[in-house]
Amino acid sequence: MYGSNETKRQLTFTQRVAWLRLIRSSNVGPTTFRQLLNKFGSAEAALEILPELTRRGGSKTSPRICPIEQAEYELEQLENLGARMVGVGEPEYPHLLQYIHSPPPLISIMGNIAHNDDKTIAIVGARNASAAGQKLTEKIAVELGKSGYIVVSGLARGIDSAAHASSLKSGTLAVYAGGLDKTYPSENIALAEQILDHGGALISEMPIGSTPRAKDFPRRNRLVSGMSKGVLIIEAALRSGSLITARLALEQSRDVFAVPGSPLDPRANGTNKLIKDGATLVTCAQDILDELALGTNSPNLFMQDAEE
């Protein structure tokens, strides 16, 4: 069955092309992909029946099915970039990610996914981070690294960048909102190269060549939280992408941690509210390690709408 972790399998080249064609076809997202694969047994069979299914659904137009040439070209471009396409259920697919609701069937990976990639913590926060927030991020990331944890983040400015830079030696994974050839923001191209040089990895579910759009960041955030045992929020406004990540973490039954801040600082309003609503208050890495050692998850917090 699709998504099962009982037996690790390796896709053949033909299967990988068919999977890629199916997920790149119109109106096929991770949920539909899984339903089609489970019902028809293979991506090849699903591709053949897709036009008929569309007609049955009342559509007067045929679905746009990704051509074989386009899928093969994307795989070739990834290979030229030094990356590869990994399917859910394959050994390299991030362990925790496969257990979220509708995990991406395929992700692109450049670099190395560690064998202990289930010992991961996401650290996210404000792009316009304060000096104190960045310093605390660095301290916590280093301490988590010394305890064997890999840091996951979204390669954004501010807290994300500080988290990656401080965990280069211990291990860090950066999740892209666009294609792996579209590092965003461009000022972090050097940081992305450092992540690879130190044995970390860059990850994306988007096609190569895709420039990140506003709607792509929440999709990225679900991968950041989905790949992690817990998510630490350091500085976040009340309406921010970091709070989207916190909400997604709760939906995925991940622990949520937050650093308190001054009520006079708008960047602390989001984290302070998270703590009020039940997130674990954090002032140092040991607070996170102690909570994870208990093996409990954060309670269901009330989350208001947030915007990236």
CSV table of C-alpha atoms in Angstrom, one decimal:
chain,number,residue,atom,x,y,z
A,1,MET,CA,0.0,0.0,0.0
A,2,TYR,CA,1.2,3.5,-0.8
A,3,GLY,CA,3.0,5.1,2.1
A,4,SER,CA,3.6,1.9,4.0
A,5,ASN,CA,6.9,1.8,5.9
A,6,GLU,CA,6.8,-1.9,6.6
A,7,THR,CA,9.1,-2.7,3.6
A,8,LYS,CA,11.4,-0.1,2.2
A,9,ARG,CA,11.2,-0.2,-1.6
A,10,GLN,CA,13.1,1.4,-4.5
A,11,LEU,CA,11.3,2.8,-7.4
A,12,THR,CA,12.5,1.7,-10.9
A,13,PHE,CA,13.2,4.5,-13.4
A,14,THR,CA,10.0,3.7,-15.2
A,15,GLN,CA,8.0,3.9,-12.0
A,16,ARG,CA,9.7,7.1,-11.0
A,17,VAL,CA,8.8,8.7,-14.3
A,18,ALA,CA,5.2,7.6,-14.0
A,19,TRP,CA,4.9,8.9,-10.4
A,20,LEU,CA,6.3,12.2,-11.5
A,21,ARG,CA,4.0,12.4,-14.5
A,22,LEU,CA,1.0,11.7,-12.2
A,23,ILE,CA,1.8,14.2,-9.5
A,24,ARG,CA,2.6,16.9,-12.2
A,25,SER,CA,-0.7,16.3,-14.0
A,26,SER,CA,-3.6,18.8,-13.5
A,27,ASN,CA,-5.7,18.5,-10.4
A,28,VAL,CA,-3.6,15.8,-8.9
A,29,GLY,CA,-2.3,16.7,-5.4
A,30,PRO,CA,-0.8,14.3,-2.8
A,31,THR,CA,-4.3,13.2,-1.6
A,32,THR,CA,-5.6,12.4,-5.1
A,33,PHE,CA,-2.3,10.8,-6.0
A,34,ARG,CA,-2.5,8.4,-3.0
A,35,GLN,CA,-6.2,7.6,-3.8
A,36,LEU,CA,-5.4,6.8,-7.4
A,37,LEU,CA,-2.4,4.7,-6.6
A,38,ASN,CA,-4.3,2.7,-4.0
A,39,LYS,CA,-7.3,2.1,-6.2
A,40,PHE,CA,-5.5,1.3,-9.5
A,41,GLY,CA,-2.3,-0.2,-8.2
A,42,SER,CA,0.2,1.8,-10.1
A,43,ALA,CA,0.8,5.3,-11.4
A,44,GLU,CA,0.9,3.9,-15.0
A,45,ALA,CA,-2.6,2.5,-14.6
A,46,ALA,CA,-3.8,5.7,-13.0
A,47,LEU,CA,-2.5,7.8,-15.9
A,48,GLU,CA,-4.4,5.6,-18.3
A,49,ILE,CA,-7.7,5.9,-16.5
A,50,LEU,CA,-7.4,9.6,-15.6
A,51,PRO,CA,-9.1,11.1,-18.7
A,52,GLU,CA,-12.1,8.7,-18.2
A,53,LEU,CA,-12.3,9.6,-14.5
A,54,THR,CA,-12.3,13.3,-15.4
A,55,ARG,CA,-15.2,12.7,-17.8
A,56,ARG,CA,-17.1,10.8,-15.2
A,57,GLY,CA,-16.7,13.7,-12.9
A,58,GLY,CA,-18.6,15.9,-15.4
A,59,SER,CA,-15.6,17.8,-16.9
A,60,LYS,CA,-16.0,18.6,-20.6
A,61,THR,CA,-12.2,19.1,-21.0
A,62,SER,CA,-9.5,16.4,-20.8
A,63,PRO,CA,-7.0,16.8,-17.9
A,64,ARG,CA,-3.5,18.0,-18.7
A,65,ILE,CA,-1.4,14.9,-18.2
A,66,CYS,CA,2.4,15.5,-17.8
A,67,PRO,CA,4.2,14.2,-20.9
A,68,ILE,CA,6.9,11.5,-20.5
A,69,GLU,CA,9.4,13.9,-22.0
A,70,GLN,CA,8.7,16.6,-19.4
A,71,ALA,CA,9.1,14.1,-16.5
A,72,GLU,CA,12.3,12.7,-17.9
A,73,TYR,CA,13.6,16.2,-18.5
A,74,GLU,CA,12.9,17.2,-14.9
A,75,LEU,CA,14.8,14.1,-13.6
A,76,GLU,CA,17.7,14.9,-16.0
A,77,GLN,CA,17.8,18.5,-14.8
A,78,LEU,CA,17.9,17.4,-11.2
A,79,GLU,CA,20.7,15.0,-11.9
A,80,ASN,CA,22.7,17.8,-13.6
A,81,LEU,CA,22.1,19.9,-10.5
A,82,GLY,CA,23.5,17.1,-8.3
A,83,ALA,CA,20.1,16.2,-6.9
A,84,ARG,CA,17.7,13.3,-7.1
A,85,MET,CA,14.0,12.5,-6.9
A,86,VAL,CA,12.9,10.3,-3.9
A,87,GLY,CA,9.5,8.7,-3.5
A,88,VAL,CA,7.6,8.1,-0.3
A,89,GLY,CA,8.5,4.7,1.1
A,90,GLU,CA,12.0,4.7,-0.4
A,91,PRO,CA,15.0,4.5,2.1
A,92,GLU,CA,16.0,8.2,1.6
A,93,TYR,CA,12.6,9.6,2.1
A,94,PRO,CA,12.5,11.6,5.5
A,95,HIS,CA,11.2,9.1,8.0
A,96,LEU,CA,8.8,11.4,9.9
A,97,LEU,CA,7.5,13.1,6.8
A,98,GLN,CA,5.8,10.0,5.5
A,99,TYR,CA,3.4,9.9,8.4
A,100,ILE,CA,1.8,13.3,7.9
A,101,HIS,CA,-1.6,13.6,6.2
A,102,SER,CA,-1.0,13.4,2.5
A,103,PRO,CA,2.8,13.5,2.3
A,104,PRO,CA,4.3,14.6,-1.0
A,105,PRO,CA,4.7,11.5,-3.1
A,106,LEU,CA,8.0,12.7,-4.5
A,107,ILE,CA,10.6,15.2,-3.1
A,108,SER,CA,13.8,16.5,-4.6
A,109,ILE,CA,16.9,16.1,-2.4
A,110,MET,CA,20.3,17.6,-2.8
A,111,GLY,CA,22.9,16.5,-0.2
A,112,ASN,CA,22.6,14.0,2.5
A,113,ILE,CA,19.6,12.9,4.6
A,114,ALA,CA,21.1,11.4,7.9
A,115,HIS,CA,20.0,8.0,9.0
A,116,ASN,CA,18.8,9.6,12.3
A,117,ASP,CA,16.6,12.1,10.5
A,118,ASP,CA,13.8,11.3,12.9
A,119,LYS,CA,15.8,13.1,15.6
A,120,THR,CA,15.0,16.5,14.2
A,121,ILE,CA,13.8,19.8,15.5
A,122,ALA,CA,12.4,22.7,13.4
A,123,ILE,CA,13.4,26.2,14.3
A,124,VAL,CA,11.5,29.0,12.6
A,125,GLY,CA,10.7,32.7,13.3
A,126,ALA,CA,10.7,36.3,12.2
A,127,ARG,CA,12.5,37.4,9.1
A,128,ASN,CA,13.1,40.8,10.7
A,129,ALA,CA,14.6,39.1,13.8
A,130,SER,CA,16.1,41.0,16.6
A,131,ALA,CA,19.8,40.7,17.5
A,132,ALA,CA,18.8,39.0,20.7
A,133,GLY,CA,16.5,36.6,18.9
A,134,GLN,CA,19.2,35.6,16.5
A,135,LYS,CA,21.7,35.1,19.3
A,136,LEU,CA,19.3,32.9,21.3
A,137,THR,CA,18.6,30.9,18.1
A,138,GLU,CA,22.3,30.3,17.6
A,139,LYS,CA,22.7,29.2,21.2
A,140,ILE,CA,19.8,26.8,21.1
A,141,ALA,CA,20.7,25.3,17.7
A,142,VAL,CA,24.2,24.6,18.9
A,143,GLU,CA,23.0,22.9,22.1
A,144,LEU,CA,20.5,20.8,20.2
A,145,GLY,CA,23.2,19.8,17.8
A,146,LYS,CA,25.5,18.7,20.6
A,147,SER,CA,22.6,16.5,21.8
A,148,GLY,CA,22.4,14.8,18.4
A,149,TYR,CA,19.5,16.7,16.9
A,150,ILE,CA,19.3,17.9,13.3
A,151,VAL,CA,17.9,21.4,12.8
A,152,VAL,CA,15.2,21.8,10.1
A,153,SER,CA,14.2,25.3,8.8
A,154,GLY,CA,13.0,27.1,5.7
A,155,LEU,CA,16.2,29.1,4.7
A,156,ALA,CA,14.4,32.4,5.1
A,157,ARG,CA,16.0,35.6,6.4
A,158,GLY,CA,16.3,36.1,10.2
A,159,ILE,CA,15.7,33.2,12.5
A,160,ASP,CA,15.8,30.5,9.8
A,161,SER,CA,19.2,31.7,8.6
A,162,ALA,CA,20.6,31.8,12.1
A,163,ALA,CA,19.3,28.3,12.8
A,164,HIS,CA,20.9,26.9,9.7
A,165,ALA,CA,24.2,28.7,10.1
A,166,SER,CA,24.5,27.6,13.7
A,167,SER,CA,23.9,23.9,13.0
A,168,LEU,CA,26.1,23.4,10.0
A,169,LYS,CA,28.5,21.2,11.8
A,170,SER,CA,25.9,19.1,13.7
A,171,GLY,CA,23.5,18.8,10.7
A,172,THR,CA,20.8,20.9,9.1
A,173,LEU,CA,18.1,20.5,6.5
A,174,ALA,CA,16.7,23.4,4.5
A,175,VAL,CA,13.2,23.1,2.9
A,176,TYR,CA,12.6,25.2,-0.3
A,177,ALA,CA,9.3,26.8,-1.3
A,178,GLY,CA,10.4,26.7,-5.0
A,179,GLY,CA,12.6,24.4,-7.1
A,180,LEU,CA,16.1,23.5,-5.8
A,181,ASP,CA,17.6,25.7,-8.5
A,182,LYS,CA,15.7,28.7,-7.1
A,183,THR,CA,17.3,29.5,-3.7
A,184,TYR,CA,15.2,32.1,-2.0
A,185,PRO,CA,16.1,34.6,-0.9
A,186,SER,CA,19.1,34.9,-3.2
A,187,GLU,CA,21.2,36.3,-0.4
A,188,ASN,CA,21.2,32.8,1.1
A,189,ILE,CA,22.8,31.1,-1.9
A,190,ALA,CA,26.1,31.0,0.0
A,191,LEU,CA,24.4,29.6,3.1
A,192,ALA,CA,22.8,26.8,1.0
A,193,GLU,CA,26.2,25.9,-0.4
A,194,GLN,CA,27.6,25.8,3.1
A,195,ILE,CA,24.8,23.4,4.1
A,196,LEU,CA,25.8,21.1,1.3
A,197,ASP,CA,29.5,21.4,2.1
A,198,HIS,CA,28.9,20.4,5.7
A,199,GLY,CA,26.9,17.3,4.8
A,200,GLY,CA,23.4,18.7,5.1
A,201,ALA,CA,20.6,18.7,2.6
A,202,LEU,CA,18.3,20.9,0.6
A,203,ILE,CA,14.7,19.6,0.0
A,204,SER,CA,11.8,20.6,-2.2
A,205,GLU,CA,8.5,19.1,-3.5
A,206,MET,CA,8.3,21.7,-6.2
A,207,PRO,CA,9.4,21.2,-9.9
A,208,ILE,CA,12.9,22.4,-10.8
A,209,GLY,CA,12.7,25.9,-12.2
A,210,SER,CA,9.8,26.9,-10.0
A,211,THR,CA,10.1,30.4,-8.5
A,212,PRO,CA,8.5,30.5,-5.1
A,213,ARG,CA,5.1,32.2,-4.9
A,214,ALA,CA,3.2,33.4,-1.8
A,215,LYS,CA,1.0,30.3,-1.8
A,216,ASP,CA,4.0,28.0,-1.9
A,217,PHE,CA,5.3,29.0,1.5
A,218,PRO,CA,2.6,27.3,3.6
A,219,ARG,CA,3.2,24.1,1.6
A,220,ARG,CA,6.9,24.4,2.4
A,221,ASN,CA,6.0,25.0,6.1
A,222,ARG,CA,4.1,21.7,6.3
A,223,LEU,CA,7.2,19.9,5.2
A,224,VAL,CA,9.3,21.8,7.8
A,225,SER,CA,7.0,20.7,10.6
A,226,GLY,CA,6.3,17.3,9.1
A,227,MET,CA,10.0,16.4,9.0
A,228,SER,CA,10.4,17.3,12.7
A,229,LYS,CA,9.6,15.8,16.1
A,230,GLY,CA,8.8,19.3,17.3
A,231,VAL,CA,8.8,23.0,16.2
A,232,LEU,CA,10.4,25.9,18.1
A,233,ILE,CA,9.1,29.3,17.3
A,234,ILE,CA,11.5,32.2,18.1
A,235,GLU,CA,9.9,35.6,17.5
A,236,ALA,CA,6.7,35.7,15.4
A,237,ALA,CA,4.0,38.3,14.8
A,238,LEU,CA,0.4,37.4,15.3
A,239,ARG,CA,-0.1,37.0,11.6
A,240,SER,CA,3.0,35.3,10.3
A,241,GLY,CA,4.2,32.2,8.4
A,242,SER,CA,5.8,31.0,11.6
A,243,LEU,CA,2.3,30.6,13.2
A,244,ILE,CA,1.2,28.7,10.1
A,245,THR,CA,4.0,26.3,10.8
A,246,ALA,CA,2.9,26.0,14.5
A,247,ARG,CA,-0.7,25.2,13.4
A,248,LEU,CA,0.5,22.6,10.9
A,249,ALA,CA,2.7,21.1,13.6
A,250,LEU,CA,-0.3,20.7,15.8
A,251,GLU,CA,-2.3,19.1,13.0
A,252,GLN,CA,0.6,16.6,12.5
A,253,SER,CA,0.7,15.8,16.3
A,254,ARG,CA,4.1,17.5,16.7
A,255,ASP,CA,5.3,19.3,19.8
A,256,VAL,CA,5.2,23.1,19.7
A,257,PHE,CA,7.7,25.2,21.6
A,258,ALA,CA,7.9,29.0,21.9
A,259,VAL,CA,10.2,31.6,23.3
A,260,PRO,CA,8.5,34.3,25.3
A,261,GLY,CA,9.3,38.0,24.6
A,262,SER,CA,8.4,41.5,25.6
A,263,PRO,CA,4.7,42.5,25.2
A,264,LEU,CA,6.0,45.7,23.7
A,265,ASP,CA,7.7,43.9,20.8
A,266,PRO,CA,5.3,42.9,18.0
A,267,ARG,CA,7.7,40.1,17.1
A,268,ALA,CA,6.8,38.5,20.5
A,269,ASN,CA,3.0,38.7,20.2
A,270,GLY,CA,2.7,35.4,18.3
A,271,THR,CA,5.0,33.4,20.5
A,272,ASN,CA,3.5,34.8,23.7
A,273,LYS,CA,0.0,33.8,22.4
A,274,LEU,CA,1.2,30.3,21.6
A,275,ILE,CA,2.5,30.0,25.2
A,276,LYS,CA,-0.9,31.3,26.6
A,277,ASP,CA,-2.6,28.7,24.5
A,278,GLY,CA,-0.5,25.8,25.8
A,279,ALA,CA,2.8,25.7,23.8
A,280,THR,CA,5.8,24.7,25.9
A,281,LEU,CA,7.7,27.8,27.1
A,282,VAL,CA,11.4,27.6,26.1
A,283,THR,CA,14.4,29.6,27.3
A,284,CYS,CA,17.1,27.1,26.5
A,285,ALA,CA,17.6,23.8,24.6
A,286,GLN,CA,17.3,21.8,27.7
A,287,ASP,CA,13.6,22.8,28.0
A,288,ILE,CA,13.0,21.1,24.6
A,289,LEU,CA,15.1,18.0,25.4
A,290,ASP,CA,13.2,17.5,28.7
A,291,GLU,CA,9.8,17.8,27.0
A,292,LEU,CA,10.8,15.4,24.2
A,293,ALA,CA,12.1,12.9,26.8
A,294,LEU,CA,8.6,12.8,28.3
A,295,GLY,CA,7.2,11.7,25.0
A,296,THR,CA,4.1,13.9,25.2
A,297,ASN,CA,2.7,16.2,22.5
A,298,SER,CA,1.5,19.8,22.9
A,299,PRO,CA,-2.2,20.2,23.6
A,300,ASN,CA,-4.6,21.3,20.8
A,301,LEU,CA,-4.0,25.0,20.7
A,302,PHE,CA,-6.5,27.5,19.4
A,303,MET,CA,-4.9,29.0,16.3
A,304,GLN,CA,-6.1,32.1,14.5
A,305,ASP,CA,-5.6,32.5,10.7
A,306,ALA,CA,-2.0,33.5,9.8
A,307,GLU,CA,-0.4,34.8,6.7
A,308,GLU,CA,3.0,34.2,5.2
